[in-house]
Amino acid sequence: MELASAPVTRRRAWAAVAVVCAALFLLGLDFTVLNVAVPGLRAELGPTLAETQWIVDGYALALGGCVLAAGALGDRHGRRRAFAAGLALCALASVAGATGDGPARLVAARCAMGLGAALFMPATLSTIVHVLPGRADRRRAIGVWAAVAGVGALFGPVAGGWLVERYGWQAAFWLNVPVAAAILAAVPVLPESRDPDPRRLDHPGALLSCGGLLALVWGVIEAPGRGWTSAGVLAAFGAAALLLTGFTLWQLRCAAPMVPVRLLRGGPVWPATLCLALMSFAMFGAMFLLTLYLQQVRGLSAWAAGQRMVPLSLGLAAGAVLGPVVARRLGARVPVAGGLLLIVAGFAQLGRLTAGSGDAPVLLFEGVCGFGAGLLAPVATELVMSAVPAAMAGVGSALNDATRQVGSTLGVAVLGSVLATVAAGAPVAGAAAFTDGLAAASRVGAGVALLAAVLAWYRLPGRRPAQAPVPVPELDRASPPPSLLGR
């Protein structure tokens, strides 16, 4: 059951979908808009490479670490309320970032923006589940949701490049303020909903997961400068392993876990979430590498680099339209595994780029990777949401969101660190050293995507629809929505 409310007309339902997708577009924009501002930001404020990675990664780290707890808060206190609070926090933090005068303040602002996004992001999918109970409409809405999620991230370099070139790196922060204000003005369109029998908040789980992720990403980012075997880096990795192991054990024995562990034990949910995480790892890491390549090796301006990211958006939108159609005919494994193999092929192209490469190989890489990501994202997302009871839609949405955000955070951190480590050890500095690092990082990204493709092929359903999950005590409070992949 959901919070009792007046029936939602189909027109209002689609208006609500438009509002939450606009917020999701803003979230994707914030993920990548700062990438094209990095050269100007480094020239003016002088952050180290590690500090730069923290400025870029702080947003995704806070979002990925806190979104599960935020999803539970939305289920408990109202998803529309959480949505509005998150947008307001994101706008205020953007103002703080735009007026920042040092790396520390920018890192803090980006983390606060991530906390705001953690509050409103779970409400996007859970609102779609609430306002569109019909199978066909919900399938279309989730396809739109997946396309907007990627297009927002890919539009960031385009809009950011144009603004940064004219108004400086601060424009990457100021851009959020009018967009967030416009979405806040439309919040009354959203019907309020919440879980009528909410679980207790899992405070130990939230602390353990946030601490473990923070230690892990810190170690990955600092390793190239400090050394992979330095005491500080090894201590960070050890702390991450200890905290994340403790988080897993706590979730298994906690009466009201932050992550519904029993839901992940069977069926397609855990492989679908892992595929989403590995896809995000590969794609956001690749976008970070490509932005650095275009500006530092090719010497393009922020606006010119942003223009060359457009094929990623077009490919992703096309894939998001086709993916659910393929899944209904051939099962989920074909579009998910096929999309990941296309990402592998894209990384092979990325690793061959040199200082003398023209636009054609860059655009080919973007089109192939974008289409692959678009093909799999809505299908894997639907597999997760179709297994979660409607009353816990916020937790289900947060689970989907957390896997993607943690994956994207680690993708930027790991691939960026591989690039920095190999480039620093190259015998000749300059463009050749960068492209050596780019090739090494591309091999890592391709390996991750290939691993995910194998997982998808063997663990996701084929032509026959997935079986309904086995009811478990903490989940069986309402029937899960029917799978959108089956007929």
Coordinates of C-alpha atoms in Angstrom, one line a residue:
M1 CA 0.0 0.0 0.0
E2 CA 1.0 3.6 -0.5
L3 CA 0.0 6.8 1.3
A4 CA -3.7 7.4 0.6
S5 CA -4.2 10.1 -1.9
A6 CA -6.6 11.3 -4.6
P7 CA -6.4 9.3 -7.8
V8 CA -3.7 10.6 -10.2
T9 CA -5.0 11.4 -13.6
R10 CA -2.9 10.1 -16.6
R11 CA -2.1 13.7 -17.5
R12 CA -0.9 14.6 -14.1
A13 CA 1.1 11.3 -13.9
W14 CA 3.0 12.2 -17.1
A15 CA 3.5 15.8 -15.8
A16 CA 5.0 14.3 -12.6
V17 CA 7.3 12.1 -14.8
A18 CA 8.5 15.2 -16.6
V19 CA 9.3 16.9 -13.3
V20 CA 11.3 14.1 -11.9
C21 CA 13.1 13.5 -15.2
A22 CA 14.1 17.2 -15.2
A23 CA 15.6 16.7 -11.8
L24 CA 17.4 13.6 -13.1
F25 CA 18.7 15.7 -16.0
L26 CA 20.1 18.2 -13.5
L27 CA 21.8 15.3 -11.5
G28 CA 23.4 14.0 -14.7
L29 CA 24.5 17.5 -15.6
D30 CA 26.2 17.9 -12.3
F31 CA 28.1 14.7 -12.7
T32 CA 30.0 15.9 -15.8
V33 CA 29.6 19.6 -16.2
L34 CA 32.7 20.2 -14.1
N35 CA 35.0 18.0 -16.3
V36 CA 35.4 20.7 -18.9
A37 CA 36.0 23.4 -16.2
V38 CA 39.0 21.5 -14.8
P39 CA 41.7 23.2 -16.8
G40 CA 40.5 26.7 -15.9
L41 CA 39.9 25.7 -12.3
R42 CA 43.4 24.3 -12.0
A43 CA 44.9 27.4 -13.6
E44 CA 43.1 29.7 -11.2
L45 CA 43.1 27.8 -7.9
G46 CA 46.1 25.5 -8.4
P47 CA 44.7 22.2 -7.0
T48 CA 46.8 19.0 -7.3
L49 CA 45.6 16.2 -9.5
A50 CA 44.4 14.3 -6.4
E51 CA 42.5 17.4 -5.2
T52 CA 41.0 17.8 -8.7
Q53 CA 39.8 14.2 -8.6
W54 CA 38.2 14.9 -5.2
I55 CA 36.4 17.9 -6.6
V56 CA 35.1 15.8 -9.5
D57 CA 34.4 12.7 -7.4
G58 CA 33.0 14.4 -4.2
Y59 CA 29.6 14.7 -5.8
A60 CA 29.3 11.0 -6.8
L61 CA 30.9 9.8 -3.6
A62 CA 28.4 11.6 -1.3
L63 CA 25.5 10.5 -3.6
G64 CA 26.6 6.9 -3.7
G65 CA 27.3 6.6 0.0
C66 CA 24.1 8.3 1.2
V67 CA 21.4 7.4 -1.4
L68 CA 20.3 4.2 0.3
A69 CA 19.7 5.9 3.6
A70 CA 18.1 8.8 1.7
G71 CA 15.7 6.4 -0.1
A72 CA 14.6 5.0 3.3
L73 CA 14.0 8.5 4.6
G74 CA 11.8 9.3 1.6
D75 CA 9.8 6.2 2.1
R76 CA 9.3 7.1 5.7
H77 CA 8.7 10.9 5.6
G78 CA 7.4 11.4 2.1
R79 CA 9.1 11.2 -1.3
R80 CA 7.9 14.6 -2.5
R81 CA 9.3 16.2 0.7
A82 CA 12.6 14.5 0.2
F83 CA 12.6 15.5 -3.5
A84 CA 12.1 19.2 -2.7
A85 CA 14.6 19.3 0.2
G86 CA 17.3 17.7 -2.0
L87 CA 16.8 20.2 -4.8
A88 CA 17.1 23.1 -2.4
L89 CA 20.3 21.7 -0.8
C90 CA 21.8 21.2 -4.3
A91 CA 21.0 24.8 -5.3
L92 CA 22.5 26.3 -2.1
A93 CA 25.6 24.1 -2.4
S94 CA 26.1 25.2 -6.0
V95 CA 26.1 28.9 -4.8
A96 CA 28.8 27.9 -2.3
G97 CA 30.9 26.2 -5.0
A98 CA 30.6 29.1 -7.4
T99 CA 31.9 31.5 -4.8
G100 CA 34.6 29.2 -3.5
D101 CA 38.2 30.4 -3.3
G102 CA 40.1 27.2 -2.7
P103 CA 40.1 23.4 -3.4
A104 CA 38.8 22.5 0.1
R105 CA 35.7 24.6 -0.3
L106 CA 35.0 23.2 -3.7
V107 CA 35.3 19.7 -2.4
A108 CA 32.9 20.5 0.4
A109 CA 30.4 22.1 -2.0
R110 CA 30.5 19.1 -4.3
C111 CA 29.9 16.8 -1.4
A112 CA 26.9 18.9 -0.3
M113 CA 25.5 18.8 -3.8
G114 CA 25.8 15.0 -3.7
L115 CA 23.9 14.9 -0.5
G116 CA 21.1 16.9 -2.0
A117 CA 21.1 14.6 -5.0
A118 CA 20.9 11.6 -2.7
L119 CA 17.7 13.0 -1.3
F120 CA 15.9 13.7 -4.6
M121 CA 17.2 10.9 -6.8
P122 CA 15.3 7.9 -5.2
A123 CA 12.1 9.9 -5.6
T124 CA 12.5 9.9 -9.3
L125 CA 11.9 6.2 -9.9
S126 CA 9.7 5.7 -6.9
T127 CA 7.4 8.5 -8.2
I128 CA 7.2 6.8 -11.6
V129 CA 6.2 3.5 -9.9
H130 CA 3.5 5.3 -7.8
V131 CA 1.9 7.4 -10.6
L132 CA 2.0 4.9 -13.4
P133 CA 0.7 1.5 -12.2
G134 CA 0.0 0.4 -15.8
R135 CA 2.6 -1.9 -17.2
A136 CA 3.0 -0.3 -20.7
D137 CA 3.1 3.3 -19.4
R138 CA 5.6 2.4 -16.7
R139 CA 7.8 0.7 -19.3
R140 CA 7.8 3.8 -21.4
A141 CA 8.5 6.0 -18.4
I142 CA 11.5 3.9 -17.3
G143 CA 12.9 4.0 -20.8
V144 CA 12.6 7.8 -20.7
W145 CA 14.2 7.9 -17.2
A146 CA 17.2 5.9 -18.4
A147 CA 17.7 8.0 -21.5
V148 CA 17.4 11.3 -19.5
A149 CA 19.9 9.9 -16.9
G150 CA 22.5 9.5 -19.5
V151 CA 21.7 12.5 -21.7
G152 CA 22.0 14.8 -18.7
A153 CA 25.5 13.5 -18.0
L154 CA 26.5 13.9 -21.6
F155 CA 24.9 17.3 -22.0
G156 CA 27.1 18.6 -19.1
P157 CA 30.3 19.0 -21.2
V158 CA 28.3 20.7 -24.0
A159 CA 26.5 23.3 -21.8
G160 CA 29.4 23.5 -19.4
G161 CA 31.9 24.0 -22.2
W162 CA 30.0 26.9 -23.7
L163 CA 29.5 28.6 -20.4
V164 CA 32.9 28.0 -19.0
E165 CA 34.6 29.4 -22.1
R166 CA 32.7 32.6 -21.7
Y167 CA 32.3 33.1 -17.9
G168 CA 34.9 31.0 -16.3
W169 CA 34.8 27.7 -14.3
Q170 CA 32.3 29.2 -11.8
A171 CA 29.6 28.9 -14.5
A172 CA 29.7 25.2 -14.0
F173 CA 28.2 25.8 -10.5
W174 CA 25.9 28.8 -11.3
L175 CA 24.2 26.7 -14.0
N176 CA 22.4 24.6 -11.4
V177 CA 20.7 27.5 -9.6
P178 CA 18.1 28.6 -12.1
V179 CA 17.5 25.0 -13.2
A180 CA 16.9 23.8 -9.6
A181 CA 14.6 26.8 -8.9
A182 CA 12.4 26.0 -12.0
I183 CA 12.0 22.4 -10.9
L184 CA 11.2 23.4 -7.3
A185 CA 8.4 25.7 -8.7
A186 CA 6.9 22.6 -10.3
V187 CA 7.1 20.3 -7.2
P188 CA 3.3 20.7 -6.4
V189 CA 2.6 18.6 -9.5
L190 CA 4.1 15.6 -7.7
P191 CA 1.6 13.6 -5.5
E192 CA 3.0 12.8 -2.1
S193 CA 3.6 9.1 -1.3
R194 CA 5.3 7.1 1.4
D195 CA 5.5 3.7 2.9
P196 CA 2.6 3.3 5.4
D197 CA 4.7 0.8 7.5
P198 CA 8.2 2.2 7.3
R199 CA 11.2 0.3 8.7
R200 CA 13.5 1.8 11.3
L201 CA 16.4 3.7 9.8
D202 CA 19.7 1.6 9.7
H203 CA 22.1 4.1 11.2
P204 CA 25.0 1.7 11.7
G205 CA 24.6 0.5 8.1
A206 CA 24.7 4.0 6.8
L207 CA 27.9 4.8 8.8
L208 CA 29.7 1.6 7.8
S209 CA 28.9 2.0 4.1
C210 CA 29.8 5.7 3.9
G211 CA 33.0 5.1 5.8
G212 CA 34.0 2.1 3.7
L213 CA 33.4 3.9 0.4
L214 CA 35.2 7.0 1.5
A215 CA 38.3 5.0 2.6
L216 CA 38.3 3.0 -0.7
V217 CA 38.0 6.0 -3.0
W218 CA 40.6 8.0 -1.0
G219 CA 43.1 5.1 -1.4
V220 CA 42.5 4.8 -5.1
I221 CA 42.8 8.6 -5.7
E222 CA 45.9 9.1 -3.5
A223 CA 47.8 5.9 -4.7
P224 CA 49.5 7.4 -7.8
G225 CA 51.0 10.3 -5.8
R226 CA 51.8 8.4 -2.6
G227 CA 52.6 5.0 -4.0
W228 CA 50.3 2.0 -4.1
T229 CA 52.3 0.3 -1.3
S230 CA 52.7 3.4 0.9
A231 CA 51.5 3.1 4.5
G232 CA 48.6 5.6 4.1
V233 CA 47.2 4.0 1.0
L234 CA 47.5 0.4 2.4
A235 CA 45.8 1.6 5.6
A236 CA 42.9 3.2 3.6
F237 CA 42.4 -0.1 1.6
G238 CA 42.5 -2.1 4.9
A239 CA 40.0 0.2 6.5
A240 CA 37.7 0.0 3.4
A241 CA 37.9 -3.8 3.5
L242 CA 37.1 -3.9 7.2
L243 CA 34.2 -1.4 7.1
L244 CA 32.6 -2.9 4.0
T245 CA 32.9 -6.4 5.4
G246 CA 31.3 -5.1 8.6
F247 CA 28.5 -3.5 6.6
T248 CA 27.8 -6.8 4.8
L249 CA 27.7 -8.8 8.0
W250 CA 25.5 -6.2 9.7
Q251 CA 23.0 -6.2 6.8
L252 CA 22.7 -10.0 7.1
R253 CA 21.8 -9.8 10.8
C254 CA 20.1 -6.5 11.1
A255 CA 16.3 -6.6 11.7
A256 CA 15.7 -3.7 9.3
P257 CA 18.7 -3.6 6.9
M258 CA 19.5 -0.6 4.7
V259 CA 20.0 -3.0 1.8
P260 CA 17.3 -5.8 1.5
V261 CA 19.9 -8.5 1.4
R262 CA 17.5 -11.4 1.0
L263 CA 16.1 -9.8 -2.1
L264 CA 19.6 -10.0 -3.6
R265 CA 20.1 -13.7 -3.0
G266 CA 18.0 -15.0 -5.8
G267 CA 16.7 -14.1 -9.2
P268 CA 18.1 -11.4 -11.5
V269 CA 18.3 -8.5 -9.0
W270 CA 21.9 -8.8 -7.9
P271 CA 23.4 -9.4 -11.4
A272 CA 21.3 -6.6 -12.8
T273 CA 22.6 -4.2 -10.1
L274 CA 26.2 -5.3 -10.5
C275 CA 25.9 -4.9 -14.3
L276 CA 24.6 -1.3 -13.7
A277 CA 27.6 -0.6 -11.4
L278 CA 30.2 -2.0 -13.8
M279 CA 28.6 -0.1 -16.7
S280 CA 28.7 3.1 -14.8
F281 CA 32.3 2.4 -13.8
A282 CA 33.3 2.0 -17.4
M283 CA 31.2 4.8 -18.9
F284 CA 32.0 7.6 -16.4
G285 CA 35.6 6.6 -16.3
A286 CA 35.8 6.8 -20.1
M287 CA 34.1 10.2 -20.1
F288 CA 36.6 11.5 -17.6
L289 CA 39.5 10.2 -19.7
L290 CA 38.1 11.5 -23.0
T291 CA 37.6 15.0 -21.6
L292 CA 41.2 15.1 -20.4
Y293 CA 42.4 13.8 -23.8
L294 CA 40.5 16.4 -25.8
Q295 CA 41.7 19.3 -23.7
Q296 CA 45.2 18.3 -22.6
V297 CA 46.4 16.3 -25.7
R298 CA 44.3 17.8 -28.5
G299 CA 44.4 21.3 -27.0
L300 CA 40.7 21.9 -27.6
S301 CA 38.8 24.6 -25.7
A302 CA 36.1 23.6 -23.2
W303 CA 33.3 24.4 -25.7
A304 CA 35.0 22.5 -28.5
A305 CA 35.5 19.5 -26.3
G306 CA 31.9 19.6 -25.2
Q307 CA 30.6 19.7 -28.7
R308 CA 32.5 16.5 -29.4
M309 CA 30.6 14.7 -26.7
V310 CA 27.2 15.0 -28.5
P311 CA 27.4 11.6 -30.2
L312 CA 27.4 9.9 -26.8
S313 CA 24.0 11.5 -26.1
L314 CA 22.6 10.5 -29.4
G315 CA 23.8 6.9 -29.1
L316 CA 22.5 6.6 -25.6
A317 CA 19.1 7.9 -26.5
A318 CA 18.8 5.5 -29.4
G319 CA 19.9 2.6 -27.3
A320 CA 17.4 3.4 -24.6
V321 CA 14.6 3.3 -27.1
L322 CA 15.7 -0.1 -28.6
G323 CA 16.8 -1.9 -25.4
P324 CA 13.3 -2.6 -23.9
V325 CA 12.0 -3.7 -27.3
V326 CA 14.8 -6.2 -27.7
A327 CA 14.3 -7.4 -24.1
R328 CA 10.7 -8.2 -24.6
R329 CA 11.5 -10.3 -27.6
L330 CA 14.8 -12.0 -26.6
G331 CA 15.0 -11.6 -22.9
A332 CA 17.1 -9.3 -20.8
R333 CA 20.5 -11.0 -21.3
V334 CA 20.7 -10.0 -25.0
P335 CA 20.5 -6.1 -24.7
V336 CA 22.5 -6.1 -21.4
A337 CA 25.3 -8.4 -22.5
G338 CA 25.3 -6.9 -26.0
G339 CA 25.4 -3.4 -24.7
L340 CA 28.4 -4.2 -22.5
L341 CA 30.2 -5.8 -25.4
L342 CA 29.7 -2.6 -27.4
I343 CA 31.3 -0.7 -24.5
V344 CA 34.3 -3.1 -24.7
A345 CA 34.6 -2.3 -28.4
G346 CA 34.5 1.4 -27.6
F347 CA 37.3 1.1 -25.1
A348 CA 39.4 -0.7 -27.7
Q349 CA 38.9 2.4 -29.9
L350 CA 39.7 4.8 -27.0
G351 CA 42.9 3.1 -26.2
R352 CA 44.2 3.7 -29.8
L353 CA 43.9 7.5 -29.7
T354 CA 47.0 9.5 -30.1
A355 CA 47.9 13.2 -30.3
G356 CA 47.5 13.0 -34.1
S357 CA 44.1 11.3 -34.1
G358 CA 41.3 13.3 -35.7
D359 CA 37.6 13.5 -34.8
A360 CA 36.4 10.4 -36.6
P361 CA 37.9 7.8 -34.1
V362 CA 36.6 9.9 -31.2
L363 CA 33.1 10.1 -32.6
L364 CA 33.1 6.4 -33.3
F365 CA 34.1 5.6 -29.8
E366 CA 31.3 7.8 -28.4
G367 CA 28.6 6.5 -30.7
V368 CA 29.4 2.8 -29.9
C369 CA 29.8 3.3 -26.2
G370 CA 26.7 5.5 -25.9
F371 CA 24.5 3.1 -27.8
G372 CA 25.8 0.2 -25.7
A373 CA 25.0 2.0 -22.4
G374 CA 21.6 3.0 -23.6
L375 CA 20.8 -0.5 -24.7
L376 CA 21.3 -2.0 -21.3
A377 CA 20.4 0.7 -18.8
P378 CA 16.6 0.7 -18.9
V379 CA 16.5 -3.1 -19.0
A380 CA 18.7 -3.6 -16.0
T381 CA 16.9 -0.9 -14.1
E382 CA 13.5 -2.5 -14.8
L383 CA 14.8 -5.8 -13.5
V384 CA 15.6 -4.2 -10.2
M385 CA 12.4 -2.2 -9.8
S386 CA 10.1 -5.1 -10.8
A387 CA 11.3 -7.1 -7.9
V388 CA 10.7 -4.5 -5.2
P389 CA 7.3 -4.1 -3.4
A390 CA 5.5 -0.9 -4.4
A391 CA 5.6 0.4 -0.8
M392 CA 9.4 0.1 -0.8
A393 CA 9.8 1.8 -4.1
G394 CA 12.2 4.4 -2.6
V395 CA 14.5 1.7 -1.3
G396 CA 14.4 -0.1 -4.6
S397 CA 15.1 3.1 -6.5
A398 CA 18.0 3.9 -4.0
L399 CA 19.5 0.4 -4.5
N400 CA 19.5 1.0 -8.3
D401 CA 20.9 4.5 -7.8
A402 CA 23.5 3.5 -5.3
T403 CA 25.0 0.8 -7.6
R404 CA 25.3 3.3 -10.5
Q405 CA 26.8 6.1 -8.4
V406 CA 29.3 4.0 -6.6
G407 CA 30.3 2.5 -9.9
S408 CA 30.8 5.9 -11.6
T409 CA 32.8 7.2 -8.6
L410 CA 35.2 4.3 -8.7
G411 CA 35.4 4.5 -12.5
V412 CA 36.7 8.1 -12.4
A413 CA 38.9 7.3 -9.4
V414 CA 40.4 4.0 -10.7
L415 CA 40.8 4.8 -14.4
G416 CA 42.1 8.3 -13.5
S417 CA 44.6 6.7 -11.2
V418 CA 45.8 4.2 -13.8
L419 CA 46.2 7.0 -16.3
A420 CA 48.2 9.1 -13.7
T421 CA 50.4 6.1 -12.6
V422 CA 51.4 5.0 -16.1
A423 CA 51.9 8.6 -17.4
A424 CA 54.1 9.4 -14.5
G425 CA 56.3 6.3 -15.1
A426 CA 56.6 6.9 -18.9
P427 CA 60.2 7.5 -20.1
V428 CA 59.1 10.6 -22.1
A429 CA 56.7 13.2 -20.7
G430 CA 54.0 15.0 -22.6
A431 CA 51.4 13.8 -25.0
A432 CA 53.1 10.4 -25.6
A433 CA 53.0 9.7 -21.8
F434 CA 49.4 10.7 -21.6
T435 CA 48.4 8.4 -24.5
D436 CA 50.3 5.5 -22.9
G437 CA 48.3 6.1 -19.7
L438 CA 45.1 6.3 -21.7
A439 CA 45.8 3.0 -23.4
A440 CA 46.4 1.3 -20.0
A441 CA 43.3 2.8 -18.5
S442 CA 41.3 1.7 -21.5
R443 CA 42.4 -1.9 -21.1
V444 CA 41.2 -1.8 -17.5
G445 CA 37.8 -0.3 -18.5
A446 CA 37.4 -2.9 -21.3
G447 CA 38.2 -5.7 -18.8
V448 CA 35.5 -4.5 -16.4
A449 CA 32.9 -4.2 -19.1
L450 CA 33.8 -7.7 -20.5
L451 CA 33.4 -9.2 -17.0
A452 CA 30.0 -7.6 -16.7
A453 CA 29.0 -8.9 -20.1
V454 CA 29.8 -12.5 -19.1
L455 CA 27.9 -12.0 -15.8
A456 CA 24.9 -10.7 -17.7
W457 CA 24.9 -13.6 -20.3
Y458 CA 25.0 -16.3 -17.6
R459 CA 22.8 -14.8 -14.9
L460 CA 20.1 -12.7 -16.5
P461 CA 16.9 -14.2 -18.0
G462 CA 16.6 -15.1 -21.7
R463 CA 13.4 -15.4 -23.6
R464 CA 11.4 -16.6 -20.7
P465 CA 10.5 -13.9 -18.1
A466 CA 12.2 -14.0 -14.7
Q467 CA 10.3 -15.8 -12.0
A468 CA 8.8 -13.7 -9.2
P469 CA 11.1 -13.3 -6.2
V470 CA 10.4 -15.6 -3.2
P471 CA 8.5 -13.6 -0.5
V472 CA 10.6 -12.8 2.5
P473 CA 9.4 -11.3 5.8
E474 CA 10.9 -7.8 5.5
L475 CA 9.8 -7.4 1.9
D476 CA 6.4 -9.1 1.6
R477 CA 4.2 -6.1 2.5
A478 CA 2.8 -5.5 -0.9
S479 CA 3.0 -7.4 -4.2
P480 CA 5.9 -6.4 -6.5
P481 CA 4.9 -4.8 -9.7
P482 CA 4.7 -7.2 -12.7
S483 CA 7.9 -7.5 -14.8
L484 CA 7.9 -5.1 -17.7
L485 CA 10.1 -7.5 -19.7
G486 CA 7.6 -10.4 -19.8
R487 CA 4.5 -10.5 -21.9

